[in-house]
Amino acid sequence: MIKQEEVFKIGRLGKPHGVKGEVTMQVDDDVFDRVDADFLVLRVDGILVPFFMEEYRFKTDATALVKFEDVDTVERARELTNCEVFFPRQLADNDEDDYTWSFFVGFELKDAATGRTVGRIASVDDSTANVLFCLEDGSLIPAIDDLVVNIDAAAQCITMRLPEGLLSL
């Protein structure tokens, strides 16, 4: 069984495209195009399920058309509409310059000044120009490259130099 901490969200499936099972995918992260992977993971009825790709192509920078194995009809493709799409962390490239903010969901966040664990990143709010890490306790931490001190992808931990007083708000 695939666990949530083993994957990170890269998009969401949209409507079927055509009649042969192809679906549109809103893409937040093009990691599957940069890294060799045969499958993506979809959340289907609350369960993370691997789906092997036959082919894909980008329609725009934010939209791809994907054809999954054994999804050969518009009806079957329609069943996947609105499924969240994830990518396996183990297959993601380890070049820190290529990480997207969504890669850090599930990571433990530590304060560099104190060494103290601040919390676990539950989601990333990138709906505005100021990207925020949303912690499980509801705290919001600015996701700024300049604040990142260390990323340990294997341990799923990110250490940041947090502005003084931020945690007491």
C-alpha positions as a printed Julia matrix, in Angstrom:
169×3 Matrix{Float64}:
   0.0    0.0     0.0
   1.33   3.45   -0.91
   1.59   5.85    2.03
   1.02   9.61    1.85
   4.57  10.37    3.01
   5.94   8.4     0.04
   4.42  10.78   -2.53
   3.88  14.48   -3.15
   1.08  16.21   -5.01
   1.79  17.41   -8.54
  -1.7   18.12   -9.88
  -5.31  17.13  -10.38
  -7.09  15.31  -13.19
  -9.71  17.15  -15.16
 -12.21  16.04  -17.77
 -11.7   13.33  -20.37
 -10.14  14.46  -23.64
 -11.43  12.61  -26.67
 -13.02   9.17  -26.63
 -10.05   6.83  -26.09
  -9.46   7.38  -22.37
  -7.13  10.37  -22.41
  -7.59  12.84  -19.51
  -6.5   16.41  -18.89
  -4.25  17.04  -15.93
  -3.75  20.41  -14.26
  -0.04  20.39  -13.46
   1.52  22.09  -10.43
   4.87  20.36  -10.91
   6.32  18.93  -14.13
   8.59  16.46  -12.29
   7.13  13.53  -14.25
   8.46  15.2   -17.42
  11.95  15.81  -15.93
  12.37  12.42  -14.26
  11.89   9.01  -15.83
   8.78   7.44  -14.32
   6.38   4.89  -15.72
   3.53   5.7   -13.37
   1.76   8.39  -11.39
  -0.21   7.86   -8.2
  -3.88   8.89   -8.05
  -6.06   9.26   -4.98
  -9.11   7.17   -5.87
 -11.83   6.96   -3.21
  -9.28   7.98   -0.57
  -6.73   5.34   -1.55
  -3.41   6.03   -3.29
  -3.3    3.88   -6.43
  -0.5    3.67   -9.05
  -1.58   4.25  -12.67
   0.89   3.43  -15.42
   1.15   5.97  -18.22
   1.04   4.94  -21.87
   1.84   8.45  -23.02
   1.44  12.12  -22.19
   1.9   15.47  -23.85
   1.75  19.03  -22.63
  -1.11  21.11  -23.97
   0.04  24.26  -22.12
   2.59  24.94  -19.37
  -0.04  24.08  -16.76
  -2.03  21.37  -18.57
  -1.03  17.93  -19.83
  -3.01  15.26  -21.63
  -2.35  11.83  -20.13
  -3.27   8.35  -21.35
  -3.18   5.69  -18.61
  -3.0    1.95  -19.25
  -6.38   0.19  -19.08
  -8.26   3.48  -19.3
  -9.58   3.09  -22.83
 -13.01   4.72  -22.81
 -14.39   8.14  -22.06
 -16.53   6.58  -19.33
 -13.51   5.09  -17.55
 -11.62   8.39  -17.92
 -14.61  10.27  -16.48
 -14.37   8.13  -13.3
 -10.94   9.7   -12.68
 -12.14  13.31  -12.96
 -10.96  15.43  -10.0
  -8.56  12.77   -8.68
  -5.47  14.28   -7.08
  -2.22  13.26   -8.81
   0.95  12.44   -6.88
   4.54  11.56   -7.73
   6.68   9.04   -5.81
   9.33  10.83   -3.71
  11.85   8.04   -4.31
  11.8    8.76   -8.06
  12.06  12.53   -7.71
  15.37  14.04   -8.71
  17.56  14.99   -5.77
  18.76  18.31   -7.18
  17.62  20.87   -4.58
  17.35  23.54   -7.28
  14.56  21.56   -8.96
  12.34  21.03   -5.89
   8.95  22.68   -5.98
   7.24  23.85   -2.8
   4.67  21.03   -2.99
   7.52  18.5    -2.63
   7.82  19.54    1.03
   4.3   18.54    2.09
   4.72  16.01    4.88
   8.19  17.28    5.8
   9.09  18.18    9.36
  10.04  21.86    9.66
  12.82  22.85   12.08
  13.96  26.26   13.29
  17.7   26.67   12.58
  18.22  29.05   15.54
  16.86  26.69   18.19
  17.03  23.29   16.48
  13.44  22.85   17.64
  10.82  21.15   15.49
   8.19  23.71   14.58
   5.72  21.29   13.03
   4.86  19.2    10.0
   3.95  20.79    6.67
   0.35  19.85    5.86
  -0.02  21.86    2.64
   1.39  24.7     0.61
  -0.58  27.83   -0.2
   0.73  29.17   -3.49
  -2.41  31.07   -4.44
  -0.63  34.4    -3.99
   2.85  35.73   -4.74
   3.84  34.94   -1.13
   3.99  31.14   -0.87
   3.22  29.79    2.6
   3.83  26.48    4.33
   0.64  25.55    6.2
   1.56  23.45    9.23
  -0.69  20.79   10.73
  -1.42  23.04   13.72
  -2.64  25.84   11.42
   0.51  27.96   11.62
   1.67  29.69    8.45
   5.38  29.96    7.62
   6.67  31.98    4.64
   8.24  29.63    2.09
  11.18  31.75    0.99
  14.36  30.31   -0.57
  16.55  32.69    1.46
  15.2   31.27    4.73
  16.02  27.65    3.86
  19.2   26.48    5.6
  19.09  22.74    4.88
  16.94  20.2     3.07
  17.22  16.54    4.03
  14.94  14.82    1.54
  15.76  11.35    2.87
  14.71  12.3     6.41
  11.87  14.51    5.1
  13.11  17.49    7.09
  13.6   21.11    6.09
  15.52  23.51    8.36
  14.74  27.2     8.04
  16.07  30.4     9.58
  12.75  31.78   10.82
  12.29  35.5    11.48
  12.45  36.36   15.18
   9.02  36.45   16.79
   7.28  34.6    13.95
   6.46  31.58   16.09
   4.95  33.7    18.86
   2.29  35.27   16.62
